[in-house]
PDB file of C-alpha atoms in Angstrom:
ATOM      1  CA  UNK A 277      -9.060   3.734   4.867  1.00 73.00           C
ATOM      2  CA  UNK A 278     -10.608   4.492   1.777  1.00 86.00           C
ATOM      3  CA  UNK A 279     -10.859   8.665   1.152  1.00 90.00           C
ATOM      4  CA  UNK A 280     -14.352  10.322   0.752  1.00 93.00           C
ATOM      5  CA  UNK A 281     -14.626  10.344  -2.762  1.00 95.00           C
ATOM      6  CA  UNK A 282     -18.421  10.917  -2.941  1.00 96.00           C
ATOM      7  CA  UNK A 283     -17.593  14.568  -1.164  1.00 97.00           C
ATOM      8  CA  UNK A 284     -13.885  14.922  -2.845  1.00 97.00           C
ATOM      9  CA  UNK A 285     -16.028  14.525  -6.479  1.00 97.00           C
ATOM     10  CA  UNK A 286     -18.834  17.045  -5.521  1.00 97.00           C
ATOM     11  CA  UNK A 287     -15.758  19.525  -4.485  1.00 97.00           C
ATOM     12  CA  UNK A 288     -14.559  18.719  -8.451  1.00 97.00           C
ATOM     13  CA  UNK A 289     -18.134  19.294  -9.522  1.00 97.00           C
ATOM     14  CA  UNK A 290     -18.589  22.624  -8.066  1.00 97.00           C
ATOM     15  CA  UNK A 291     -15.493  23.697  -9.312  1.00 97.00           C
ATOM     16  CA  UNK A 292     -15.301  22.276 -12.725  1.00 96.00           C
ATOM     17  CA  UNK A 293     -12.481  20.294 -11.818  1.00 97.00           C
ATOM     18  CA  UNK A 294     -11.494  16.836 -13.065  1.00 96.00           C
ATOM     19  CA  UNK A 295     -11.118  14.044 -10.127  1.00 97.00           C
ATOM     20  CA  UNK A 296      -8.981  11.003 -10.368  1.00 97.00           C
ATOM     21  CA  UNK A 297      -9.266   8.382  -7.805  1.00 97.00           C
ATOM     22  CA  UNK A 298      -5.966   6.187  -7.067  1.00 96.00           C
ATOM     23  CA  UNK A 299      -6.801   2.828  -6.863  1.00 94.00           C
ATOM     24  CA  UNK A 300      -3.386   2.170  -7.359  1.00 93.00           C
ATOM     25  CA  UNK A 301      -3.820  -0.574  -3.982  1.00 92.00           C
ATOM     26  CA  UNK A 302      -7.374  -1.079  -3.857  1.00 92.00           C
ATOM     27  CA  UNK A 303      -7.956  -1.439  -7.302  1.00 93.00           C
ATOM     28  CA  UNK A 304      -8.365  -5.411  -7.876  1.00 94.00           C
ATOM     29  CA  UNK A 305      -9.785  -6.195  -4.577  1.00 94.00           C
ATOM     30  CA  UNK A 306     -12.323  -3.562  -3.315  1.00 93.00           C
ATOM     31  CA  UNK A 307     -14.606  -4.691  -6.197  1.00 94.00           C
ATOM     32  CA  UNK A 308     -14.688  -7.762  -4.799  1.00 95.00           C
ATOM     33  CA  UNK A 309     -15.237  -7.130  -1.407  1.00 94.00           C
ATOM     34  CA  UNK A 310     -17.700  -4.777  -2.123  1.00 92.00           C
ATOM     35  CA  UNK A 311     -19.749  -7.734  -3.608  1.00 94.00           C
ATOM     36  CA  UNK A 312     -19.224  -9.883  -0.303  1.00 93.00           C
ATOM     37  CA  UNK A 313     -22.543  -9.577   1.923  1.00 88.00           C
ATOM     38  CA  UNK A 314     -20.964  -8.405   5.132  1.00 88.00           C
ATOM     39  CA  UNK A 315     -19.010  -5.892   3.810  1.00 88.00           C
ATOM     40  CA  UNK A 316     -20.372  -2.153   3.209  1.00 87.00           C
ATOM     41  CA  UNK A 317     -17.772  -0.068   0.909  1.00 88.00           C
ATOM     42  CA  UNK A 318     -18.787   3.551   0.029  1.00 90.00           C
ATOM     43  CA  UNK A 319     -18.457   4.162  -3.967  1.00 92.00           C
ATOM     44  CA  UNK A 320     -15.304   5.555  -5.197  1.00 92.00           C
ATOM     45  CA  UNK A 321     -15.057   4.866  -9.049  1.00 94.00           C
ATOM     46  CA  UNK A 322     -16.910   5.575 -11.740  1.00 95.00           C
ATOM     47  CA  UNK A 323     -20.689   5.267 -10.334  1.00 95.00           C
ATOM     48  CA  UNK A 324     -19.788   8.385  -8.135  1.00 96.00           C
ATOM     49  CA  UNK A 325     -20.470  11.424 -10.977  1.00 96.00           C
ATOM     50  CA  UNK A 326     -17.329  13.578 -11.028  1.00 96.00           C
ATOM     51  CA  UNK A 327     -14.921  11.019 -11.254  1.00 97.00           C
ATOM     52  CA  UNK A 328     -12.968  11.461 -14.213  1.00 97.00           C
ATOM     53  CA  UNK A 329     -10.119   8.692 -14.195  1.00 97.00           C
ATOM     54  CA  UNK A 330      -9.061   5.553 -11.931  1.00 97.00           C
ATOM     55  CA  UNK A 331      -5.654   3.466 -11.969  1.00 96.00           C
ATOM     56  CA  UNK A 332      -4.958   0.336 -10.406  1.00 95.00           C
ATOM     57  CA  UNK A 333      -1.604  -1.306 -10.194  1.00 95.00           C
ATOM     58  CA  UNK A 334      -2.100  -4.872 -11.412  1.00 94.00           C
ATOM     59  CA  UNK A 335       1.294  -6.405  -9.787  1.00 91.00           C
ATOM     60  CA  UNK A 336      -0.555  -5.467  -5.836  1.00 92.00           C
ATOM     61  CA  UNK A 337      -3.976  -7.150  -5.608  1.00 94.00           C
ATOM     62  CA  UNK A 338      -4.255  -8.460  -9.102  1.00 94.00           C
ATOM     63  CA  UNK A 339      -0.988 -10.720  -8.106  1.00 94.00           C
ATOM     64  CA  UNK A 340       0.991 -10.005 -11.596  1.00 92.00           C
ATOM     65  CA  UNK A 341       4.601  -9.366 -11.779  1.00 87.00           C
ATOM     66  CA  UNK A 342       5.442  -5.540 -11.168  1.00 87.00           C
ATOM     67  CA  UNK A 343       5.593  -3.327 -14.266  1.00 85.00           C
ATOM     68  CA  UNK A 344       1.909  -2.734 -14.957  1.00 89.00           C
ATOM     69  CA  UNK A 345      -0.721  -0.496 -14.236  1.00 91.00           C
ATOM     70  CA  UNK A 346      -4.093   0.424 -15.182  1.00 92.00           C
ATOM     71  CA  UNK A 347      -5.525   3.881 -16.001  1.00 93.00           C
ATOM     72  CA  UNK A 348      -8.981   4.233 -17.035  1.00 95.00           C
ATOM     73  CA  UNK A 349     -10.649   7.664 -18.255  1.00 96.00           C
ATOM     74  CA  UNK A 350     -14.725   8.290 -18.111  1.00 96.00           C
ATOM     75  CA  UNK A 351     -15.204   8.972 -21.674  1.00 93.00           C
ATOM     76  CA  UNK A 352     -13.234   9.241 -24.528  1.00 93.00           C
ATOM     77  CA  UNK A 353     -12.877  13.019 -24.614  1.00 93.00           C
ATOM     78  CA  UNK A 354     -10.175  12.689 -21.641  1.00 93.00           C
ATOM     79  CA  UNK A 355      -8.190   9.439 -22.883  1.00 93.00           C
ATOM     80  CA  UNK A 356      -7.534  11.508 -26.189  1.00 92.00           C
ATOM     81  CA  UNK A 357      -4.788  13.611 -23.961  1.00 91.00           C
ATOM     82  CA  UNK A 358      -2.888  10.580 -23.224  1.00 91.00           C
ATOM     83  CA  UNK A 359      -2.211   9.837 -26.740  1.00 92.00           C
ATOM     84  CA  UNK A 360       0.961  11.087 -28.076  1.00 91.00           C
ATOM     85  CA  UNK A 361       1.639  11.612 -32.281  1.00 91.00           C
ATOM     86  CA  UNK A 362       4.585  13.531 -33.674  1.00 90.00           C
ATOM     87  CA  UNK A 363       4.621  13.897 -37.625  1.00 93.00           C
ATOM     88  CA  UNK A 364       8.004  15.823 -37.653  1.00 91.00           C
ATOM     89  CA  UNK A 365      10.747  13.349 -36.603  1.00 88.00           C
ATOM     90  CA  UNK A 366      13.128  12.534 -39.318  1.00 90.00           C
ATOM     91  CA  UNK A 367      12.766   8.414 -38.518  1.00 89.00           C
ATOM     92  CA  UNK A 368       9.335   8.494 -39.521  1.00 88.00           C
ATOM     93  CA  UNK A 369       5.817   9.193 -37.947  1.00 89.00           C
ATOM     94  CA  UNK A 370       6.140   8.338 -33.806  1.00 90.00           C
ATOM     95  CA  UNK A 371       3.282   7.970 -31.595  1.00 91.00           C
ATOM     96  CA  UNK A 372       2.825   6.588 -28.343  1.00 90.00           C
ATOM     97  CA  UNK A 373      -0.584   5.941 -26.057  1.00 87.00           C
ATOM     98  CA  UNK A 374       1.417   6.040 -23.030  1.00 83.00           C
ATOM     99  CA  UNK A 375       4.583   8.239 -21.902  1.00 79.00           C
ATOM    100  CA  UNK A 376       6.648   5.109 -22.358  1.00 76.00           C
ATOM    101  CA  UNK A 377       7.546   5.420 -26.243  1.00 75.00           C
ATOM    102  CA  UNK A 378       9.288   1.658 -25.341  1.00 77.00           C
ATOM    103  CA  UNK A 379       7.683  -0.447 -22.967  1.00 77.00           C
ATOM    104  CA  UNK A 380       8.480  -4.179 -22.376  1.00 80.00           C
ATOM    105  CA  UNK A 381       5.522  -6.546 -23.636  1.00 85.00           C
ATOM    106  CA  UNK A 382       6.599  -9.341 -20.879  1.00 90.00           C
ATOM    107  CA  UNK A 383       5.048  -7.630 -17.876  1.00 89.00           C
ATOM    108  CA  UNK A 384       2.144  -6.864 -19.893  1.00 89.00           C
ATOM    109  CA  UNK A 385       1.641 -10.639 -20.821  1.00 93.00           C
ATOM    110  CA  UNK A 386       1.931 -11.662 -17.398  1.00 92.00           C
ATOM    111  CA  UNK A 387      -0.302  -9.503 -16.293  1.00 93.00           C
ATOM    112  CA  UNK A 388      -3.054 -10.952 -18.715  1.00 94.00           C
ATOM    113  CA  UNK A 389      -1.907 -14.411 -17.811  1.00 95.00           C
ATOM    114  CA  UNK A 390      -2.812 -13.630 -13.905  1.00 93.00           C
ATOM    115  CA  UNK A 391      -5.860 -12.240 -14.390  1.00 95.00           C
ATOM    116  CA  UNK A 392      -7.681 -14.632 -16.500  1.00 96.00           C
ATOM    117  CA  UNK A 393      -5.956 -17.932 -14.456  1.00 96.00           C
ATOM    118  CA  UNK A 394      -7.527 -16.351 -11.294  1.00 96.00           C
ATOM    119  CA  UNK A 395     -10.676 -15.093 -12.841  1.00 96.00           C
ATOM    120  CA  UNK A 396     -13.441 -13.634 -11.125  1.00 96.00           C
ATOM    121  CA  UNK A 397     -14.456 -16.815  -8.672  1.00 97.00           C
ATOM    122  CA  UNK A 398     -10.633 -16.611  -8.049  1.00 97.00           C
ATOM    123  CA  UNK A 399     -10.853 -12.948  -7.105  1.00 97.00           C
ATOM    124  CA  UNK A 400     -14.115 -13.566  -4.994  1.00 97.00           C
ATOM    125  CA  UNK A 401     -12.460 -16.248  -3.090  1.00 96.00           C
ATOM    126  CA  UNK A 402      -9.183 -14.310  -2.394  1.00 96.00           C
ATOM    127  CA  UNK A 403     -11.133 -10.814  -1.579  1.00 96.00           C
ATOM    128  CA  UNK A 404     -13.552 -13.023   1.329  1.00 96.00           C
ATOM    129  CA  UNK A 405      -9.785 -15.185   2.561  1.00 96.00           C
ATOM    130  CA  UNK A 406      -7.880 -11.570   2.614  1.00 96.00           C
ATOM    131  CA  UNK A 407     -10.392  -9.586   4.337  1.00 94.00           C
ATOM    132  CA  UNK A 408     -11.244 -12.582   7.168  1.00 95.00           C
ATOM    133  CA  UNK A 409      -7.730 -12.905   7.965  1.00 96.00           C
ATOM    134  CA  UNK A 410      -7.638  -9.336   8.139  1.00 95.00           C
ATOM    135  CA  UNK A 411     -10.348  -9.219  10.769  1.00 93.00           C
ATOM    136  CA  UNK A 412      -8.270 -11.898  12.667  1.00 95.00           C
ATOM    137  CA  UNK A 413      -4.767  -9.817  12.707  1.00 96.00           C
ATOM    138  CA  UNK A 414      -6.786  -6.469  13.710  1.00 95.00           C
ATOM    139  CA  UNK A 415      -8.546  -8.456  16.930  1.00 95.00           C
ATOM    140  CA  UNK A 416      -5.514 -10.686  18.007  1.00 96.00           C
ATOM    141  CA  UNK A 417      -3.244  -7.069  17.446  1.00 96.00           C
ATOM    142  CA  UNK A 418      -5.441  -4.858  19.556  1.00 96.00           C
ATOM    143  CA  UNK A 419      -5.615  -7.767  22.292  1.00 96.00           C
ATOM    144  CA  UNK A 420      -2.041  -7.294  23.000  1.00 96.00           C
ATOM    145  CA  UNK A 421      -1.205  -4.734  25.724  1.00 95.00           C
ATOM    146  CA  UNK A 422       0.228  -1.753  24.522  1.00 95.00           C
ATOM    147  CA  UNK A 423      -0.380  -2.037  20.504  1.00 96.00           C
ATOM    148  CA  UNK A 424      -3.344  -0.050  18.912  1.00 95.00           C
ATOM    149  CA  UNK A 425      -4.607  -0.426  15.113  1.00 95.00           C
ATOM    150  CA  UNK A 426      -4.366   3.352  13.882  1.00 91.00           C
ATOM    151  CA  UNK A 427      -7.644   2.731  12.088  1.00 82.00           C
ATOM    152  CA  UNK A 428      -9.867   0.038  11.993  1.00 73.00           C
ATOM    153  CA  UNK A 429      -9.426  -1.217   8.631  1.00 70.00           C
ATOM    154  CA  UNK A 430     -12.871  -3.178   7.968  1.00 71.00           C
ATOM    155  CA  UNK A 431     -13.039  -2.380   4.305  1.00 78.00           C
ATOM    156  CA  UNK A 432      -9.621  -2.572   2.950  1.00 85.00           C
ATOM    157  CA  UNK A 433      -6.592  -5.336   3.783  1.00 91.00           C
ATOM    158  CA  UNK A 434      -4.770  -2.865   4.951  1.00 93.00           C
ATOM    159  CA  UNK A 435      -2.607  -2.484   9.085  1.00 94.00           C
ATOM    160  CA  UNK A 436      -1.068  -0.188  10.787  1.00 94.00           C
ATOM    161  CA  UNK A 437      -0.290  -0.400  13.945  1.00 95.00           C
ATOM    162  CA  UNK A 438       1.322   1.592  17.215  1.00 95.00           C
ATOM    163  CA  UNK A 439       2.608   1.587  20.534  1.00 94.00           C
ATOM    164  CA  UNK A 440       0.378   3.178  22.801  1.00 93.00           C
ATOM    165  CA  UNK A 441       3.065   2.706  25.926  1.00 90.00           C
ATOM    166  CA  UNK A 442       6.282   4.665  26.204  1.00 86.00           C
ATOM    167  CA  UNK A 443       8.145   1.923  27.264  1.00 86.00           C
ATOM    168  CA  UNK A 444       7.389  -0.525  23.895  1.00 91.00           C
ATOM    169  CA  UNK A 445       9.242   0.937  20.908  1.00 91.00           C
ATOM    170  CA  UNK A 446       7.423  -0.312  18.259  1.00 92.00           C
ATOM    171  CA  UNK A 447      10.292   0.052  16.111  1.00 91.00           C
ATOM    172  CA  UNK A 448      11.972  -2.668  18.396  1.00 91.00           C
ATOM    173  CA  UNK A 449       9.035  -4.756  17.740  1.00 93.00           C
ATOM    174  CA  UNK A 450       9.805  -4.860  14.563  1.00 92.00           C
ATOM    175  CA  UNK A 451      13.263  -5.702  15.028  1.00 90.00           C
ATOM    176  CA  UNK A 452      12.822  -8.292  17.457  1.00 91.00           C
ATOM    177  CA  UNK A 453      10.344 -10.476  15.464  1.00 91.00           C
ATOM    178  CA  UNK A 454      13.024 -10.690  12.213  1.00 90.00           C
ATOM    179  CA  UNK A 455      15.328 -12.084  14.683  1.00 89.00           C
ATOM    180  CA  UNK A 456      15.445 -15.760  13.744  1.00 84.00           C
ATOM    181  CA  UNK A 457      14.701 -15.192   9.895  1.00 87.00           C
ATOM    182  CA  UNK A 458      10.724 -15.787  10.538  1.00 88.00           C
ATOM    183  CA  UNK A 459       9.222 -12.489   9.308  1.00 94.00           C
ATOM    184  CA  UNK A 460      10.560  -9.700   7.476  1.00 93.00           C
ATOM    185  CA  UNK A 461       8.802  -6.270   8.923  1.00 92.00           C
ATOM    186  CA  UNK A 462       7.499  -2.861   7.073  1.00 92.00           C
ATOM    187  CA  UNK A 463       8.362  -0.135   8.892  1.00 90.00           C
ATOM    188  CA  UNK A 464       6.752   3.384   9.008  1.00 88.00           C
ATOM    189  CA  UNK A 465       7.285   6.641  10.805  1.00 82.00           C
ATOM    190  CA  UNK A 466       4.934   9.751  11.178  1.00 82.00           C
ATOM    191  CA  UNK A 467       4.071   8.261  13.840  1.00 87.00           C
ATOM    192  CA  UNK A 468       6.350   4.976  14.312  1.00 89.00           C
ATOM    193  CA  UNK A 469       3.992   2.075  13.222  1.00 93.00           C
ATOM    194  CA  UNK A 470       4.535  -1.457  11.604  1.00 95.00           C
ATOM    195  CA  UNK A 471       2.408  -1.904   8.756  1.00 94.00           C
ATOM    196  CA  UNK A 472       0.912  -5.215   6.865  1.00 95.00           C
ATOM    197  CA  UNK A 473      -0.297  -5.547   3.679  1.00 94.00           C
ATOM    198  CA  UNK A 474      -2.770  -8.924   3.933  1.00 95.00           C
ATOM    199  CA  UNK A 475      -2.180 -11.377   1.385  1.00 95.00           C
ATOM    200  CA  UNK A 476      -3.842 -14.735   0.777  1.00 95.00           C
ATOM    201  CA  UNK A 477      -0.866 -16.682   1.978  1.00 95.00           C
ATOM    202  CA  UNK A 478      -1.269 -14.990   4.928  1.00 96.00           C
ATOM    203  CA  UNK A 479      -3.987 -16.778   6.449  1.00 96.00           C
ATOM    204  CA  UNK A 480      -1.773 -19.802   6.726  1.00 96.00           C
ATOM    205  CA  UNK A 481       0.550 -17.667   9.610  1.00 97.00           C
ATOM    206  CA  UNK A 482      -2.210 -15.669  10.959  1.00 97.00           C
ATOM    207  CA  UNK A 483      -1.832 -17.175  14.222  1.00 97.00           C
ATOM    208  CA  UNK A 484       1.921 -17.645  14.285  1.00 97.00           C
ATOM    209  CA  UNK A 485       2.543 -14.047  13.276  1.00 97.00           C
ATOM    210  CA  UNK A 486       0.118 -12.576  16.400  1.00 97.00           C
ATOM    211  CA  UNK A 487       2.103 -15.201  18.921  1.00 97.00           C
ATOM    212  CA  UNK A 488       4.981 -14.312  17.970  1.00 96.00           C
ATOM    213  CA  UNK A 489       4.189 -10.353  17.832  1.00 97.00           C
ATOM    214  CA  UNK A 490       2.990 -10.571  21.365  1.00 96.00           C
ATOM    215  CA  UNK A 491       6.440 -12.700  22.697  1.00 95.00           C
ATOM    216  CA  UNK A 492       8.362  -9.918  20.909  1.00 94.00           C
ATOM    217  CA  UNK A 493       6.246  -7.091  22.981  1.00 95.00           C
ATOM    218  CA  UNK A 494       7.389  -8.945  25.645  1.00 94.00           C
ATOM    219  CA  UNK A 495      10.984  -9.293  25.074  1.00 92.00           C
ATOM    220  CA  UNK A 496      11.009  -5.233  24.014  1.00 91.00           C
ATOM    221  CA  UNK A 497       9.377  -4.560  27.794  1.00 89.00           C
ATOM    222  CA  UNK A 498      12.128  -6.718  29.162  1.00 87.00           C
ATOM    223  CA  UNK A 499      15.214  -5.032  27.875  1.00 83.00           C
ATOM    224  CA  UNK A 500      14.394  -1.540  27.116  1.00 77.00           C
ATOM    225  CA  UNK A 501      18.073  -0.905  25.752  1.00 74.00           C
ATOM    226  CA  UNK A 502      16.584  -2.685  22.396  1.00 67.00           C
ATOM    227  CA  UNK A 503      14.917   1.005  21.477  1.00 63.00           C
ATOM    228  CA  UNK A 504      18.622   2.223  21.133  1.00 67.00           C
ATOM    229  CA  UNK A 505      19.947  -0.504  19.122  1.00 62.00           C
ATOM    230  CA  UNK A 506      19.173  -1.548  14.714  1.00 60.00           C
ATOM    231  CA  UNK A 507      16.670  -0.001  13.221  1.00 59.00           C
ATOM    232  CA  UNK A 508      15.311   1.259  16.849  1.00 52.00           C
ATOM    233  CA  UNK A 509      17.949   3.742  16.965  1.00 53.00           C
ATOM    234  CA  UNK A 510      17.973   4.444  13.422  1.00 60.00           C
ATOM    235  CA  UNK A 511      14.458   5.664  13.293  1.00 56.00           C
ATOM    236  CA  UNK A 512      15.007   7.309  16.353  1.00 53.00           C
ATOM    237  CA  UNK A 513      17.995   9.357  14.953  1.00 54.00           C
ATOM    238  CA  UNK A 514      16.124  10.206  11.942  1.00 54.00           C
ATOM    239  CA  UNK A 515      13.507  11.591  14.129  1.00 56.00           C
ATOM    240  CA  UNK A 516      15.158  13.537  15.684  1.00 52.00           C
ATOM    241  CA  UNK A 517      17.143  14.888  12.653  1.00 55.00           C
ATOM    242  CA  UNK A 518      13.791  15.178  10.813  1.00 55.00           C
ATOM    243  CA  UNK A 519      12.755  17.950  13.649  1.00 57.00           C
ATOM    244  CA  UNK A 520      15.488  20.063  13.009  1.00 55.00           C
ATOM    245  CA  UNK A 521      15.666  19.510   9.509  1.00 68.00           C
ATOM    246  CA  UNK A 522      13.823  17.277   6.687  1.00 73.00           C
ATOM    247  CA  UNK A 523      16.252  18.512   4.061  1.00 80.00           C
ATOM    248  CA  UNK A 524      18.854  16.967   5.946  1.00 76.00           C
ATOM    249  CA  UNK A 525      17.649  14.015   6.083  1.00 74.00           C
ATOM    250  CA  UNK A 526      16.504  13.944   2.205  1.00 81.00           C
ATOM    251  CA  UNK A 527      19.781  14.755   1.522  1.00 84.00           C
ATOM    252  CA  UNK A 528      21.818  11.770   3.755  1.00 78.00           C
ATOM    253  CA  UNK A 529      19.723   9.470   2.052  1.00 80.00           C
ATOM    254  CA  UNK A 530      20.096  10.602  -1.576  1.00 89.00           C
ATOM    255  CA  UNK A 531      24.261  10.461  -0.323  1.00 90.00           C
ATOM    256  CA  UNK A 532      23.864   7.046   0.417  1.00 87.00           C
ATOM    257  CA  UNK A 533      21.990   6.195  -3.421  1.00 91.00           C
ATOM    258  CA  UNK A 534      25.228   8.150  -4.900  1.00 92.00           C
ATOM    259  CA  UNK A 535      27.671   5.360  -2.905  1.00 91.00           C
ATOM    260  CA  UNK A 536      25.667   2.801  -4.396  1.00 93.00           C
ATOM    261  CA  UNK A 537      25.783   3.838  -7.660  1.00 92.00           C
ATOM    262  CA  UNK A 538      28.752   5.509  -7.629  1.00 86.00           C
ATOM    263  CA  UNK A 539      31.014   3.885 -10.795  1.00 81.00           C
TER     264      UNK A 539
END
């Protein structure tokens, strides 16, 4: 889904407000598919007026190592606020173009080293392979009985998907296919969905992931027991916690960060 940013930027307009769009996902593959024939994208950076800044994270689509991002401003006027100078410290003058007064330079270099080895045929080719085997999970997804795509992502690479049957815990799904080691599952709640993030390695197990997805529909509708048990009943519980009491729940998790951490 990608937000209405023509509208969201003539809101900022009318109001004087500054809009920044995060392309934090998006950011290294919607150009692309935006310049593939069949695909239709609205605007959402610059060439919409109103639009003030855009970021882009390049470890996602631009396949570097995690630890960089991108922020770009529309003029120079707004970039100047980034900067940081400080003439008073006793080591000397200190000034810093990013919050990060220390940043490694290693992430940075990889990031250059990815971009340039793929380049932009390398992008093109990835953006048309990513978005086809997208097409190919959303059909083979919403042929199985009882699983729905929440939204039909044509534009981005993005899936989520539910259960639209009260007897398949999608949850259990989930659990069920990472079973024998094959797949390892992203979970979300609000409502209970798996979600995918389409890669270009992907297209490869297309067909293997959707086979097995619909054997482990099957096995959930056989033994209905498996919405109690792993993360099935873990979800659940939070659920159920979470309508009493988000706080609560906020809290047991930050409990279980101190026992990790704990010295």
């Amino acid at each position: 889904v990608i937000d209405p940013i023509e509208e969201l930027a003539a809101l900022a307009l009318e109001r004087t407000l500054p809009l920044h769009v995060d392309a934090c996902i998006g950011g290294f593959i919607l150009p692309f598919v935006r310049r593939l024939e069949q695909y239709q994208l609205p605007p959402f950076d610059f060439s919409v007026a109103g639009v003030t800044s855009v970021s882009a994270d390049v470890h996602k689509y631009g396949f570097s190592g995690k630890g960089v991002s991108v922020i770009l401003y529309a003029d120079e006027e707004l970039r100047r606020y980034q900067f940081f100078a400080y003439a008073g410290w006793t080591g000397g003058l200190f000034a810093s173009p990013t919050m990060a007064g220390t940043r490694p330079g290693g992430a940075m270099a990889t990031a250059w080293a990815s971009l340039t080895a793929i380049g932009d045929d390398g992008f093109m080719e990835v953006a048309d392979k990513i978005m086809t085997t997208t097409r190919k999970l959303v059909a083979g997804i919403n042929a199985i009985d009882g699983l729905r795509v929440m939204a039909d992502p044509q534009l981005t690479p993005l899936i989520a998907f539910v259960s639209e049957d009260d007897a398949l815990n999608v949850i259990a799904v989930a659990d069920s296919m990472e079973e024998d080691g094959s797949w390892h599952i992203e979970r979300q709640r609000l409502p209970d969905s798996i979600h995918l993030s389409v890669m270009p390695q992907h297209e490869a197990v297309a067909d293997k992931f959707l086979r097995d997805l619909a054997k482990a529909v099957a096995t959930v509708r056989a033994d209905r027991n498996r919405a109690k048990q792993n993360s099935a009943a873990i979800y659940g519980s939070i659920q159920v916690m979470a309508d009493v009491n988000e706080t609560a729940v906020e809290d047991f998790v930050t409990s279980i960060f101190r026992e990790i951490y704990k010295p």
